[in-house]
PDB file of C-alpha atoms in Angstrom:
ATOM      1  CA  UNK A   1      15.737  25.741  -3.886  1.00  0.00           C
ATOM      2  CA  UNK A   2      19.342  24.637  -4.214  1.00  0.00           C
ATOM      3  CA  UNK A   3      19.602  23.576  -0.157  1.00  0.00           C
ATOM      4  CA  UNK A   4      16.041  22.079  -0.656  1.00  0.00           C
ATOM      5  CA  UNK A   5      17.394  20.028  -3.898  1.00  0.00           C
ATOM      6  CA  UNK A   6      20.692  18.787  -2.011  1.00  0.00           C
ATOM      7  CA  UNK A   7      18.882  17.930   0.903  1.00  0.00           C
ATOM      8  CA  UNK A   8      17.057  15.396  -1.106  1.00  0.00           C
ATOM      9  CA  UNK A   9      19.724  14.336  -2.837  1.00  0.00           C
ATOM     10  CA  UNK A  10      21.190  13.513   0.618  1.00  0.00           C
ATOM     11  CA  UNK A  11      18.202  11.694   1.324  1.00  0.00           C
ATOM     12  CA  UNK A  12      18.208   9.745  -1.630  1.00  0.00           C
ATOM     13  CA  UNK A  13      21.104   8.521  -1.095  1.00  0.00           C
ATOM     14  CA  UNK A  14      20.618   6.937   2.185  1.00  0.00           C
ATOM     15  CA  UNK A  15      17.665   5.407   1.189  1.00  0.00           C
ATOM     16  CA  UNK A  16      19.312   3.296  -1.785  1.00  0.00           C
ATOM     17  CA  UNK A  17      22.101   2.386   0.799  1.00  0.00           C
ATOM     18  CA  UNK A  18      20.064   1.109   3.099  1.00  0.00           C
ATOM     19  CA  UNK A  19      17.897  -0.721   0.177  1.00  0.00           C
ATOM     20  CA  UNK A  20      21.604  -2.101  -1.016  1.00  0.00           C
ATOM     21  CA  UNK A  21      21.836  -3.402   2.313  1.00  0.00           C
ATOM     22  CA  UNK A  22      18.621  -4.877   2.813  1.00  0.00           C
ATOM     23  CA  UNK A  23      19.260  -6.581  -0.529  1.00  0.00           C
ATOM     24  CA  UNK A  24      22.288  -8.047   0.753  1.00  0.00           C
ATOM     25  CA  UNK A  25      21.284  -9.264   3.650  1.00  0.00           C
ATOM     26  CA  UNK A  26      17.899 -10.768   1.660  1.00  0.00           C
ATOM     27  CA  UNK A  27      20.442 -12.655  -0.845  1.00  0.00           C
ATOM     28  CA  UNK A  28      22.364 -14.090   2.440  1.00  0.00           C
ATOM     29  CA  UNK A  29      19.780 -16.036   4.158  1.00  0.00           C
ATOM     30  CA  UNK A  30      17.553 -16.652   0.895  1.00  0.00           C
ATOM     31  CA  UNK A  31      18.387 -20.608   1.003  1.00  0.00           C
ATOM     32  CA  UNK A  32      16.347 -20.903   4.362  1.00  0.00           C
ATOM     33  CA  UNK A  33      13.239 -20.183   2.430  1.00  0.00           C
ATOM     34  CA  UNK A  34      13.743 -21.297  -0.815  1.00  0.00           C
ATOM     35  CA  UNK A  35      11.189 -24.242  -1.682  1.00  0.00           C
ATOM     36  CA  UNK A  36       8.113 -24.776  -3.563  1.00  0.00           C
ATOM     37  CA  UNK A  37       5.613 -24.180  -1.295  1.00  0.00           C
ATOM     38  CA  UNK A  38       4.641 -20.944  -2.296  1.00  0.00           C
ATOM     39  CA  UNK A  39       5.174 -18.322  -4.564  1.00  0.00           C
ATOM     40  CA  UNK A  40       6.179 -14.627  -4.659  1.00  0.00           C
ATOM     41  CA  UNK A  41       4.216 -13.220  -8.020  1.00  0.00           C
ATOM     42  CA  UNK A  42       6.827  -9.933  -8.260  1.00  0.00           C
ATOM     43  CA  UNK A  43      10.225 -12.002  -8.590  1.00  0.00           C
ATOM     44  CA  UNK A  44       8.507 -15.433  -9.327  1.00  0.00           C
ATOM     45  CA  UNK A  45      10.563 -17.184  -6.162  1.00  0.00           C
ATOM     46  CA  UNK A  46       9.351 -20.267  -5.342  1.00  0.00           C
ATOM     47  CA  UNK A  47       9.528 -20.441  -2.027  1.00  0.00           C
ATOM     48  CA  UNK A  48       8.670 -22.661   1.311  1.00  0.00           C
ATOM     49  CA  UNK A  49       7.513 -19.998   3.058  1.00  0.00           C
ATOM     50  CA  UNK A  50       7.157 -15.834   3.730  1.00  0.00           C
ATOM     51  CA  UNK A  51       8.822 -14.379   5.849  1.00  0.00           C
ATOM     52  CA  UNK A  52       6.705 -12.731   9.159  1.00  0.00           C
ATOM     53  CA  UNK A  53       6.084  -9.305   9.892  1.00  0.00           C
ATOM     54  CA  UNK A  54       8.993  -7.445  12.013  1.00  0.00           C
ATOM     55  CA  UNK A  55       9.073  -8.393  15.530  1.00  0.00           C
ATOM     56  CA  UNK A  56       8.891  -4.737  16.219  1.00  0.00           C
ATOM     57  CA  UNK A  57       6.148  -3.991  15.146  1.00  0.00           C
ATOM     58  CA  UNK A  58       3.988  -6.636  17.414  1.00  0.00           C
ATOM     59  CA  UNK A  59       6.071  -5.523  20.193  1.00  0.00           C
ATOM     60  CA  UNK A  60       5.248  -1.644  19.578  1.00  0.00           C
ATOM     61  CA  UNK A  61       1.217  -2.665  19.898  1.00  0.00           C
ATOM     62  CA  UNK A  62       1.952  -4.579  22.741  1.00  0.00           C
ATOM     63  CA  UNK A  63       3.981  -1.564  24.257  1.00  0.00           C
ATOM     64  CA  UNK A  64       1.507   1.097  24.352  1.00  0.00           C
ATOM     65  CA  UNK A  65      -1.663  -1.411  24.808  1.00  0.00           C
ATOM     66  CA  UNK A  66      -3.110  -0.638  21.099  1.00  0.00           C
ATOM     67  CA  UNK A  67      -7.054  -0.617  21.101  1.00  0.00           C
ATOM     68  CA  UNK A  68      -6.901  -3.317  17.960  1.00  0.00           C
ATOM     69  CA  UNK A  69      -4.552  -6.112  18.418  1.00  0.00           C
ATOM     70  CA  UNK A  70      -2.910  -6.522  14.525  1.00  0.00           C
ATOM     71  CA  UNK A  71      -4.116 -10.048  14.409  1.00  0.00           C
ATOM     72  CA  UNK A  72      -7.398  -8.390  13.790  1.00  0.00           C
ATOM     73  CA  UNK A  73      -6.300  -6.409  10.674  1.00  0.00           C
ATOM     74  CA  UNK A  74      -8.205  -7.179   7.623  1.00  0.00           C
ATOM     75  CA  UNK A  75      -5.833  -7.532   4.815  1.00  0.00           C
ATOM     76  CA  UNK A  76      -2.486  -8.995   6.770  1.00  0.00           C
ATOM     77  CA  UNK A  77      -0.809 -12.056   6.498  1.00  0.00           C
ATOM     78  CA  UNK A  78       1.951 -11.478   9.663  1.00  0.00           C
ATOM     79  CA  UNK A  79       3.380 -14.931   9.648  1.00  0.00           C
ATOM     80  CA  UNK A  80       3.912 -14.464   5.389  1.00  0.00           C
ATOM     81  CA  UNK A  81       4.491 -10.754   5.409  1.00  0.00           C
ATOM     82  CA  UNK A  82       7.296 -10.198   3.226  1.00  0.00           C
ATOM     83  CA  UNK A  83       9.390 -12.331   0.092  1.00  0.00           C
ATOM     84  CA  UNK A  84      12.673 -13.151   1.372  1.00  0.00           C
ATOM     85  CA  UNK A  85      13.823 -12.683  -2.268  1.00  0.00           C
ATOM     86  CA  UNK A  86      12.675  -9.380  -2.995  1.00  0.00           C
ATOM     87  CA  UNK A  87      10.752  -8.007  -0.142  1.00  0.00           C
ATOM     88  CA  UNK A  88       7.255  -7.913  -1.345  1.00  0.00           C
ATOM     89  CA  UNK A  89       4.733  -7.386   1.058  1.00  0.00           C
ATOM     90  CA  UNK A  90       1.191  -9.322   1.319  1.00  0.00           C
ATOM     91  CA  UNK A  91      -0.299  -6.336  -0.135  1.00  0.00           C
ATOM     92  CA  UNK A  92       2.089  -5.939  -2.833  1.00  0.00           C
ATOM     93  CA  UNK A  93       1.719  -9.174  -4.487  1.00  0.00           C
ATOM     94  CA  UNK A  94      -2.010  -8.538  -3.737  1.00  0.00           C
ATOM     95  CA  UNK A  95      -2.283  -5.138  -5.716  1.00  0.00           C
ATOM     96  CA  UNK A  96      -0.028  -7.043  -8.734  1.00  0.00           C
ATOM     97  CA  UNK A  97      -2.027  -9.889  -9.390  1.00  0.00           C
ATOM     98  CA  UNK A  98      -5.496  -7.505  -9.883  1.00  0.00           C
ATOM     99  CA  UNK A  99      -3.117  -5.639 -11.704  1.00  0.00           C
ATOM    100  CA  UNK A 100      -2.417  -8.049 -14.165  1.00  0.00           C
ATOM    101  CA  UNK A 101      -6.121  -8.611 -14.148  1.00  0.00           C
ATOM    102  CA  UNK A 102      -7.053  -5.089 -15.429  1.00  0.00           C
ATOM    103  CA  UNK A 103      -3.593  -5.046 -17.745  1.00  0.00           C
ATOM    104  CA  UNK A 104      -4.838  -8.107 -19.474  1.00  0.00           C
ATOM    105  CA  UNK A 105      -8.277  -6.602 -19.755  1.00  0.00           C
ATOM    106  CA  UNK A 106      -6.977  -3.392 -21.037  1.00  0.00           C
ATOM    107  CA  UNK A 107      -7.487  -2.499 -24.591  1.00  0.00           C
ATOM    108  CA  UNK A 108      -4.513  -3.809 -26.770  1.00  0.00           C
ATOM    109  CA  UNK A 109      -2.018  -0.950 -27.789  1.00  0.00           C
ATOM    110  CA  UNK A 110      -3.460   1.382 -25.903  1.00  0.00           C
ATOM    111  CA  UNK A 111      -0.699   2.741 -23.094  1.00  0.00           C
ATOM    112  CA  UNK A 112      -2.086   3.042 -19.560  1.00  0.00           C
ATOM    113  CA  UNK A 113      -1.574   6.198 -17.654  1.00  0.00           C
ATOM    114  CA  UNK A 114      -0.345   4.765 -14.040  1.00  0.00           C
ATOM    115  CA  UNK A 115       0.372   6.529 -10.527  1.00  0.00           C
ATOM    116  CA  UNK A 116       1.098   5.077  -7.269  1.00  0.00           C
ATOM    117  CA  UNK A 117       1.148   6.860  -4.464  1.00  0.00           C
ATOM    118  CA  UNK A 118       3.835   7.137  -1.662  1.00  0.00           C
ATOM    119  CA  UNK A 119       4.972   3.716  -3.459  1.00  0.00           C
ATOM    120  CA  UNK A 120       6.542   0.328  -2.234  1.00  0.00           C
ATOM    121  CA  UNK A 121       9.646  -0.387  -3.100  1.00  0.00           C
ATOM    122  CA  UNK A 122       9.508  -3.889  -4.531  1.00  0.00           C
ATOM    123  CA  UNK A 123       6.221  -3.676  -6.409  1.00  0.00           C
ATOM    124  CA  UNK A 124       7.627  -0.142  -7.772  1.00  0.00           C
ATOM    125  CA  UNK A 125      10.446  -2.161  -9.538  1.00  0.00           C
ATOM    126  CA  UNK A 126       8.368  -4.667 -10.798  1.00  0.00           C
ATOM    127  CA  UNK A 127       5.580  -2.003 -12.526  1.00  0.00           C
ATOM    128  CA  UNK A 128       7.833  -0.162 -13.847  1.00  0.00           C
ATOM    129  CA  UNK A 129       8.882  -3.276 -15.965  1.00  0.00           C
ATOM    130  CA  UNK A 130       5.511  -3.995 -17.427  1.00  0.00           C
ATOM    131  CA  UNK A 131       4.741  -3.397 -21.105  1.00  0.00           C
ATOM    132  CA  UNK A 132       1.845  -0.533 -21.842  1.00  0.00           C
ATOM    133  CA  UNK A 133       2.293   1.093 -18.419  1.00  0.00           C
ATOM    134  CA  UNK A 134       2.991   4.668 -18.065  1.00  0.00           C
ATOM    135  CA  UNK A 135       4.207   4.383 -14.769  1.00  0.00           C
ATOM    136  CA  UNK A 136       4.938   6.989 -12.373  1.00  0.00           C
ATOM    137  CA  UNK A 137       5.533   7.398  -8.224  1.00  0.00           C
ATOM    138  CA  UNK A 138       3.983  10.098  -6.191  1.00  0.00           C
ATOM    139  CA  UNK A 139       4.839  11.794  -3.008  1.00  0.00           C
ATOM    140  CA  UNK A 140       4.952  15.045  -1.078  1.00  0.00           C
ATOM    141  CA  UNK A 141       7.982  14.349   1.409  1.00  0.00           C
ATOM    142  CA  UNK A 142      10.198  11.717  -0.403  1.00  0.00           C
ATOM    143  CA  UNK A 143      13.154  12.264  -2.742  1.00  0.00           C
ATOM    144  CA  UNK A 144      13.246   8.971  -4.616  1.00  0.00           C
ATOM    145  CA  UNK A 145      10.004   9.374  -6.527  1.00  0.00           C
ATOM    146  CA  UNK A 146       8.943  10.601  -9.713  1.00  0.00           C
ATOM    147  CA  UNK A 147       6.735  13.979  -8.446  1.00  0.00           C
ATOM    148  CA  UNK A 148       6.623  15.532  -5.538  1.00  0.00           C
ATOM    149  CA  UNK A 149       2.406  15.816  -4.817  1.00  0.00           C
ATOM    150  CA  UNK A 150       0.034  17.125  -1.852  1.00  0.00           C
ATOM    151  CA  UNK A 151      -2.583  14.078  -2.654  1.00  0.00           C
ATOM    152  CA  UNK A 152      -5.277  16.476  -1.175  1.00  0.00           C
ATOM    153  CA  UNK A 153      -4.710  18.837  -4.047  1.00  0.00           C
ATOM    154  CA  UNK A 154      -3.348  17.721  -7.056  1.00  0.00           C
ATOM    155  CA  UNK A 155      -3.120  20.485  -9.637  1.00  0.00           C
ATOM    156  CA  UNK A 156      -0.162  19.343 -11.791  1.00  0.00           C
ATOM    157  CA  UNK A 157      -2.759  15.856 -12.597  1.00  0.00           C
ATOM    158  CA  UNK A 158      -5.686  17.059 -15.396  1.00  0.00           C
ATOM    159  CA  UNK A 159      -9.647  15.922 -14.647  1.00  0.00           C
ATOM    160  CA  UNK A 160      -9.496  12.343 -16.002  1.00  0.00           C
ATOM    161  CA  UNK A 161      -5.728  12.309 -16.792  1.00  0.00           C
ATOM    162  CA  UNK A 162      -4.984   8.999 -14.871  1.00  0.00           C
ATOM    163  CA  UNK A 163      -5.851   5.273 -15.676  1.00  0.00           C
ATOM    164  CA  UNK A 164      -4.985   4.147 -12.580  1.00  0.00           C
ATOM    165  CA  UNK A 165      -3.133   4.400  -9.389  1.00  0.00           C
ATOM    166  CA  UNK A 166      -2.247   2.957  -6.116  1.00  0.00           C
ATOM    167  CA  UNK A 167      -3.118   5.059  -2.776  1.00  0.00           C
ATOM    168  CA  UNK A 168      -2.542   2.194  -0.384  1.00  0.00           C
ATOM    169  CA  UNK A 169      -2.345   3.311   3.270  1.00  0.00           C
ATOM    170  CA  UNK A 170      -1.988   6.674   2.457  1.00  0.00           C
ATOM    171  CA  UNK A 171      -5.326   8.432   3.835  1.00  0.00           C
ATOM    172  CA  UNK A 172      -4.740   7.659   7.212  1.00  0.00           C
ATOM    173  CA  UNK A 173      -2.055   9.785   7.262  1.00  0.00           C
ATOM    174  CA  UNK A 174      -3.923  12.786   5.642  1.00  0.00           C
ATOM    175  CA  UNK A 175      -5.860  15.647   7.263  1.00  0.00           C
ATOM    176  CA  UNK A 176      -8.364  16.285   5.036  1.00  0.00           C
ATOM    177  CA  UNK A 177      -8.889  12.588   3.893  1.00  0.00           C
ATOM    178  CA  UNK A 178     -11.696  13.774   2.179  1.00  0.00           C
ATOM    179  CA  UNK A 179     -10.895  16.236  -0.210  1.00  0.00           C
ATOM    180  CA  UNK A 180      -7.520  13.456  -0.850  1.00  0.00           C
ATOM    181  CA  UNK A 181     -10.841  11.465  -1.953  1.00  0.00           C
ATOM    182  CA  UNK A 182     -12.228  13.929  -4.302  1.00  0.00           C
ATOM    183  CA  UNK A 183      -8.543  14.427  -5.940  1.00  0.00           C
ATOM    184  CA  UNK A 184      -8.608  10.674  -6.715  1.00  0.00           C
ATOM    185  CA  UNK A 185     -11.598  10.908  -8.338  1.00  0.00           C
ATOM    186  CA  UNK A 186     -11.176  13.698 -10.175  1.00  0.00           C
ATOM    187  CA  UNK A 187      -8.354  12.988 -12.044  1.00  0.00           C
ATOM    188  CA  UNK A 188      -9.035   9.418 -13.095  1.00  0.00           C
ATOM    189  CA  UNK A 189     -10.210   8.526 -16.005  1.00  0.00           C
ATOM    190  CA  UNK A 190     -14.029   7.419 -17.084  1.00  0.00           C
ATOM    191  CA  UNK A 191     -12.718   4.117 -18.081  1.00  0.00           C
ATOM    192  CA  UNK A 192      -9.623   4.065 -15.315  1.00  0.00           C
ATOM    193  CA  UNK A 193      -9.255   2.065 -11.861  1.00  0.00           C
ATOM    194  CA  UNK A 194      -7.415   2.512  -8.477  1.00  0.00           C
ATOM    195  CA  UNK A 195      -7.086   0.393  -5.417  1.00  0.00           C
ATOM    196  CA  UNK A 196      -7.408   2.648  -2.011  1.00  0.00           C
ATOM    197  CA  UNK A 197      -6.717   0.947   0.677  1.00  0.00           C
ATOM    198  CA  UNK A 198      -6.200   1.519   4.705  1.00  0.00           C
ATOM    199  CA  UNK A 199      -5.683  -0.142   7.870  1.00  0.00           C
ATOM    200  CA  UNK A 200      -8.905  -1.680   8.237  1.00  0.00           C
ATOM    201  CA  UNK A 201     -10.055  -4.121  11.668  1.00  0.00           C
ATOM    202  CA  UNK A 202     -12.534  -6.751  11.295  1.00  0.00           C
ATOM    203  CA  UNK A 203     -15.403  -5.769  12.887  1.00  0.00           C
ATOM    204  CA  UNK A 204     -15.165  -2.142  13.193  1.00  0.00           C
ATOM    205  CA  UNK A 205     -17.684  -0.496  11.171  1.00  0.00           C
ATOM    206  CA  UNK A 206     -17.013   3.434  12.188  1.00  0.00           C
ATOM    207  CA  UNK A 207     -14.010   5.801  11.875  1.00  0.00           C
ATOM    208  CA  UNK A 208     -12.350   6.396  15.530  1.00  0.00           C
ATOM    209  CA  UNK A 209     -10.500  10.085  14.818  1.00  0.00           C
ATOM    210  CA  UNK A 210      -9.504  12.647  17.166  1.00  0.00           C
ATOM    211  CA  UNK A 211      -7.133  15.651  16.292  1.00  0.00           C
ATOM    212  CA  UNK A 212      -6.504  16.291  20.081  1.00  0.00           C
ATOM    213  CA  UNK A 213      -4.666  13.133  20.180  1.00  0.00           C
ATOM    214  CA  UNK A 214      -1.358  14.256  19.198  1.00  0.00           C
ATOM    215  CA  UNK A 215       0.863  12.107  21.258  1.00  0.00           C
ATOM    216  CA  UNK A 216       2.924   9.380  19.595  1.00  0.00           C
ATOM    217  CA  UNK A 217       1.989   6.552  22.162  1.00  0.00           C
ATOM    218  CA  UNK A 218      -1.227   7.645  22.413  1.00  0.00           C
ATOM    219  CA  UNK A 219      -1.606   7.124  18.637  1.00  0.00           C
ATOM    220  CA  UNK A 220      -0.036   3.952  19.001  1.00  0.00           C
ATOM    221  CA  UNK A 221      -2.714   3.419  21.032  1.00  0.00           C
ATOM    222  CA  UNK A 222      -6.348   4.719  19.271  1.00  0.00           C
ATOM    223  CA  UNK A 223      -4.418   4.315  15.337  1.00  0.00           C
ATOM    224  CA  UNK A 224      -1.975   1.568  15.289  1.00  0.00           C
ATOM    225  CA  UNK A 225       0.760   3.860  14.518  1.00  0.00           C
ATOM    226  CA  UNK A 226       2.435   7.321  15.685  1.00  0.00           C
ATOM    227  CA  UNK A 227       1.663   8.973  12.202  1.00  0.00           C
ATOM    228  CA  UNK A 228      -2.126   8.051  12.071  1.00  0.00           C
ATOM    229  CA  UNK A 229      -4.361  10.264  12.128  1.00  0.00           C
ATOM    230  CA  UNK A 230      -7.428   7.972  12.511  1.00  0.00           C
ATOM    231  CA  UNK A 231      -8.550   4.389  12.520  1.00  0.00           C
ATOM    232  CA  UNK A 232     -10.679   3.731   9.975  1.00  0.00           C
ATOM    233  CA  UNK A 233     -14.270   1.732  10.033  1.00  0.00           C
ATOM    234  CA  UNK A 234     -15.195  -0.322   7.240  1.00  0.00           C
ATOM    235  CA  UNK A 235     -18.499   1.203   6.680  1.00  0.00           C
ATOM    236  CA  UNK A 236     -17.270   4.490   7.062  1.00  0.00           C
ATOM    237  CA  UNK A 237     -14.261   4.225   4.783  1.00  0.00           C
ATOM    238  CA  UNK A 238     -16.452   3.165   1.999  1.00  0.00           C
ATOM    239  CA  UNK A 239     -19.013   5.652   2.618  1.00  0.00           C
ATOM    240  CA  UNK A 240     -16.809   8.862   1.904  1.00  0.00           C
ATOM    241  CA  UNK A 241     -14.940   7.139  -1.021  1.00  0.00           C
ATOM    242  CA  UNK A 242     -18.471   7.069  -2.465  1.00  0.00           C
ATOM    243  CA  UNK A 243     -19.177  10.655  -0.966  1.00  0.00           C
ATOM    244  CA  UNK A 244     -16.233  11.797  -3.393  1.00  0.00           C
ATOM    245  CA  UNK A 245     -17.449  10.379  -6.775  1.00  0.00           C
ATOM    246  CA  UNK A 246     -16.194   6.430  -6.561  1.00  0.00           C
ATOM    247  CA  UNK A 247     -17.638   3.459  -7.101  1.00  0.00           C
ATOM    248  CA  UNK A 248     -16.062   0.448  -4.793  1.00  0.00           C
ATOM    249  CA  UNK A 249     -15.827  -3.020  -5.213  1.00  0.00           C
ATOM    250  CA  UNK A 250     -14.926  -5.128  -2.462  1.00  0.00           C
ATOM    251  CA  UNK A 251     -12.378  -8.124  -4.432  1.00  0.00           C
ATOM    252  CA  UNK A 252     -11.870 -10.782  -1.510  1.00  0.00           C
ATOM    253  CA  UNK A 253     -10.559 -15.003  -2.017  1.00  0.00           C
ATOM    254  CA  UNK A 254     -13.620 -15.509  -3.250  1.00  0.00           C
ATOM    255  CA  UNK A 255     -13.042 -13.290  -6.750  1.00  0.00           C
ATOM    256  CA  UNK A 256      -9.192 -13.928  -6.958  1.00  0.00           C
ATOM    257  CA  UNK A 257      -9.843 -17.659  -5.670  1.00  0.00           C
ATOM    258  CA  UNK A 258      -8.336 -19.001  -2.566  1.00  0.00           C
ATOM    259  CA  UNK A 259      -5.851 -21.284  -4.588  1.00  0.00           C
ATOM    260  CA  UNK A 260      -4.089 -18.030  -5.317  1.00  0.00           C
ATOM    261  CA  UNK A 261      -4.472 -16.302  -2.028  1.00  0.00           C
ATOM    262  CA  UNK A 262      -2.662 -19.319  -0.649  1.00  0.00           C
ATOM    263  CA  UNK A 263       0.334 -19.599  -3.529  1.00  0.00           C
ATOM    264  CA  UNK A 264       0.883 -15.987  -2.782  1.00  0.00           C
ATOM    265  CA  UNK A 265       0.874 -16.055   0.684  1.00  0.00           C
ATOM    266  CA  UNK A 266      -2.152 -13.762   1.276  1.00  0.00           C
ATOM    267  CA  UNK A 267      -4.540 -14.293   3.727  1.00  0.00           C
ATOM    268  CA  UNK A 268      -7.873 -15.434   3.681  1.00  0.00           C
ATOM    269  CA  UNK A 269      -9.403 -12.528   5.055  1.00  0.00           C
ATOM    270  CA  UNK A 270      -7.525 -10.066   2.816  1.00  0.00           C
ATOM    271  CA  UNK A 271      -9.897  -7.749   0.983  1.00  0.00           C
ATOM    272  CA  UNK A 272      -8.894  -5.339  -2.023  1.00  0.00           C
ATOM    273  CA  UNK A 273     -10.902  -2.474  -2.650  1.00  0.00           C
ATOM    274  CA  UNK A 274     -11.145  -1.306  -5.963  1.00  0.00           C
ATOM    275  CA  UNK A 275     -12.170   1.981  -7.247  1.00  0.00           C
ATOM    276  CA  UNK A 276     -13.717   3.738 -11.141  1.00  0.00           C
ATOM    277  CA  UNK A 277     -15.515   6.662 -11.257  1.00  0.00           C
ATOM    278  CA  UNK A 278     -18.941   6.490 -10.154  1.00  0.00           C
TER     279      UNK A 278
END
């Protein structure tokens, strides 16, 4: 227990070194962007534009010939993928701004019970400093969150003990995605709300999983990434969230209106998907 603590401790560590670094080198070159084109909603930047997704990453699809090319993912904006002010993905500012939705719609005074799952930096910072949220980070492997939790069994969270939570690209690294599912229902609340999202292409409609393929290019190549264990279908994805006791709603431009989608950088074809208990 003792090795086990100071090994995280070791990890967290390096992780808020190499945030302090990032930081840095995000307060060096944040002149080239700055502008008021567009606007991150975490820091409140105005900005000219986003900054695109790491070159890496397109070159790693192109490398081991990925079935779906990334310009078909569904809620991506690669050419505005991060704030160069604070870092704040596409999906980020995305999952804030229904956020505030559900805040504002909350009922006053009462405090609301808040987990997100295997969290993002950035938008971790910023919900942690909103009023009447009880906000705590999830994880099973990292050291810098607030409980360490198997999402696919959840004992330490009570039937209907959460108001909401965040499990955003999350299930395709689980084994039993399902019964991850069924946890998320279980413990929210009757009145509570979650956003569940996953690597999703346009125009894919069925799950593509196979647990012989084990081989990091070769899951480059059938998931989009060495630790996926499947590439989820739209049809299918909704399907077994409503298997496990969840209601979805599909929240695309035109709910959040495509003024915003465009002052926040997010794309068009973005969709959030929105969970209660069915």
């Amino acid at each position: 227990m003792q090795a086990r603590s100071l090994i995280d401790g070791m990890k967290y560590i390096a992780v808020e070194i190499k945030e302090a670094r990032k930081a840095l080198s995000r307060r060096v070159h944040l002149s080239q962007f700055r502008g008021d084109t567009v606007e991150c909603p975490l820091c409140r930047t105005g900005l000219r534009r986003f900054r695109p997704v790491w070159k890496s990453y397109q070159r790693k699809m192109r490398e081991y010939g990925a079935d779906y090319p990334f310009d078909r993912l569904e809620t991506f904006n690669a050419e505005g993928y991060s704030c160069p002010s604070c870092d704040a993905s596409d999906r980020d500012r995305l999952y804030l701004i229904y956020i505030q939705k559900k805040l504002a719609a909350w009922p006053a005074g009462k405090r609301l019970r808040f987990v997100d799952f295997a969290p993002s930096r950035p938008l971790e910072q910023r919900l942690r400093r909103m009023p009447g949220l009880d906000y705590r980070t999830a994880d099973l492997f990292r050291a810098d969150v607030d409980e360490r939790v198997d999402i696919s069994d959840m004992p330490a969270y009570a039937d209907g003990s959460v108001d909401g939570f965040i499990c955003s690209h999350v299930l395709e690294h689980v084994i039993d995605d399902r019964k991850a599912m069924s946890e998320l229902a279980r413990i929210l609340s009757p009145d509570g709300f979650g956003i569940v999202m996953v690597p999703l292409i346009r125009g894919i409609e069925e799950t593509h999983e196979d647990p012989s393929i084990i081989d990091g290019p070769a899951r480059w190549k059938a998931f989009g990434q060495d630790d996926h264990l499947r590439q989820y279908g739209r049809h299918d994805f909704l399907e077994r969230l409503r298997a496990a006791g969840l209601r979805v709603d599909t929240l695309d431009e035109g709910y959040f209106g495509a003024d915003v989608f465009h002052r926040a950088g997010i794309s068009p074809s973005s969709v959030l998907y929105a969970v209660s208990r069915a």
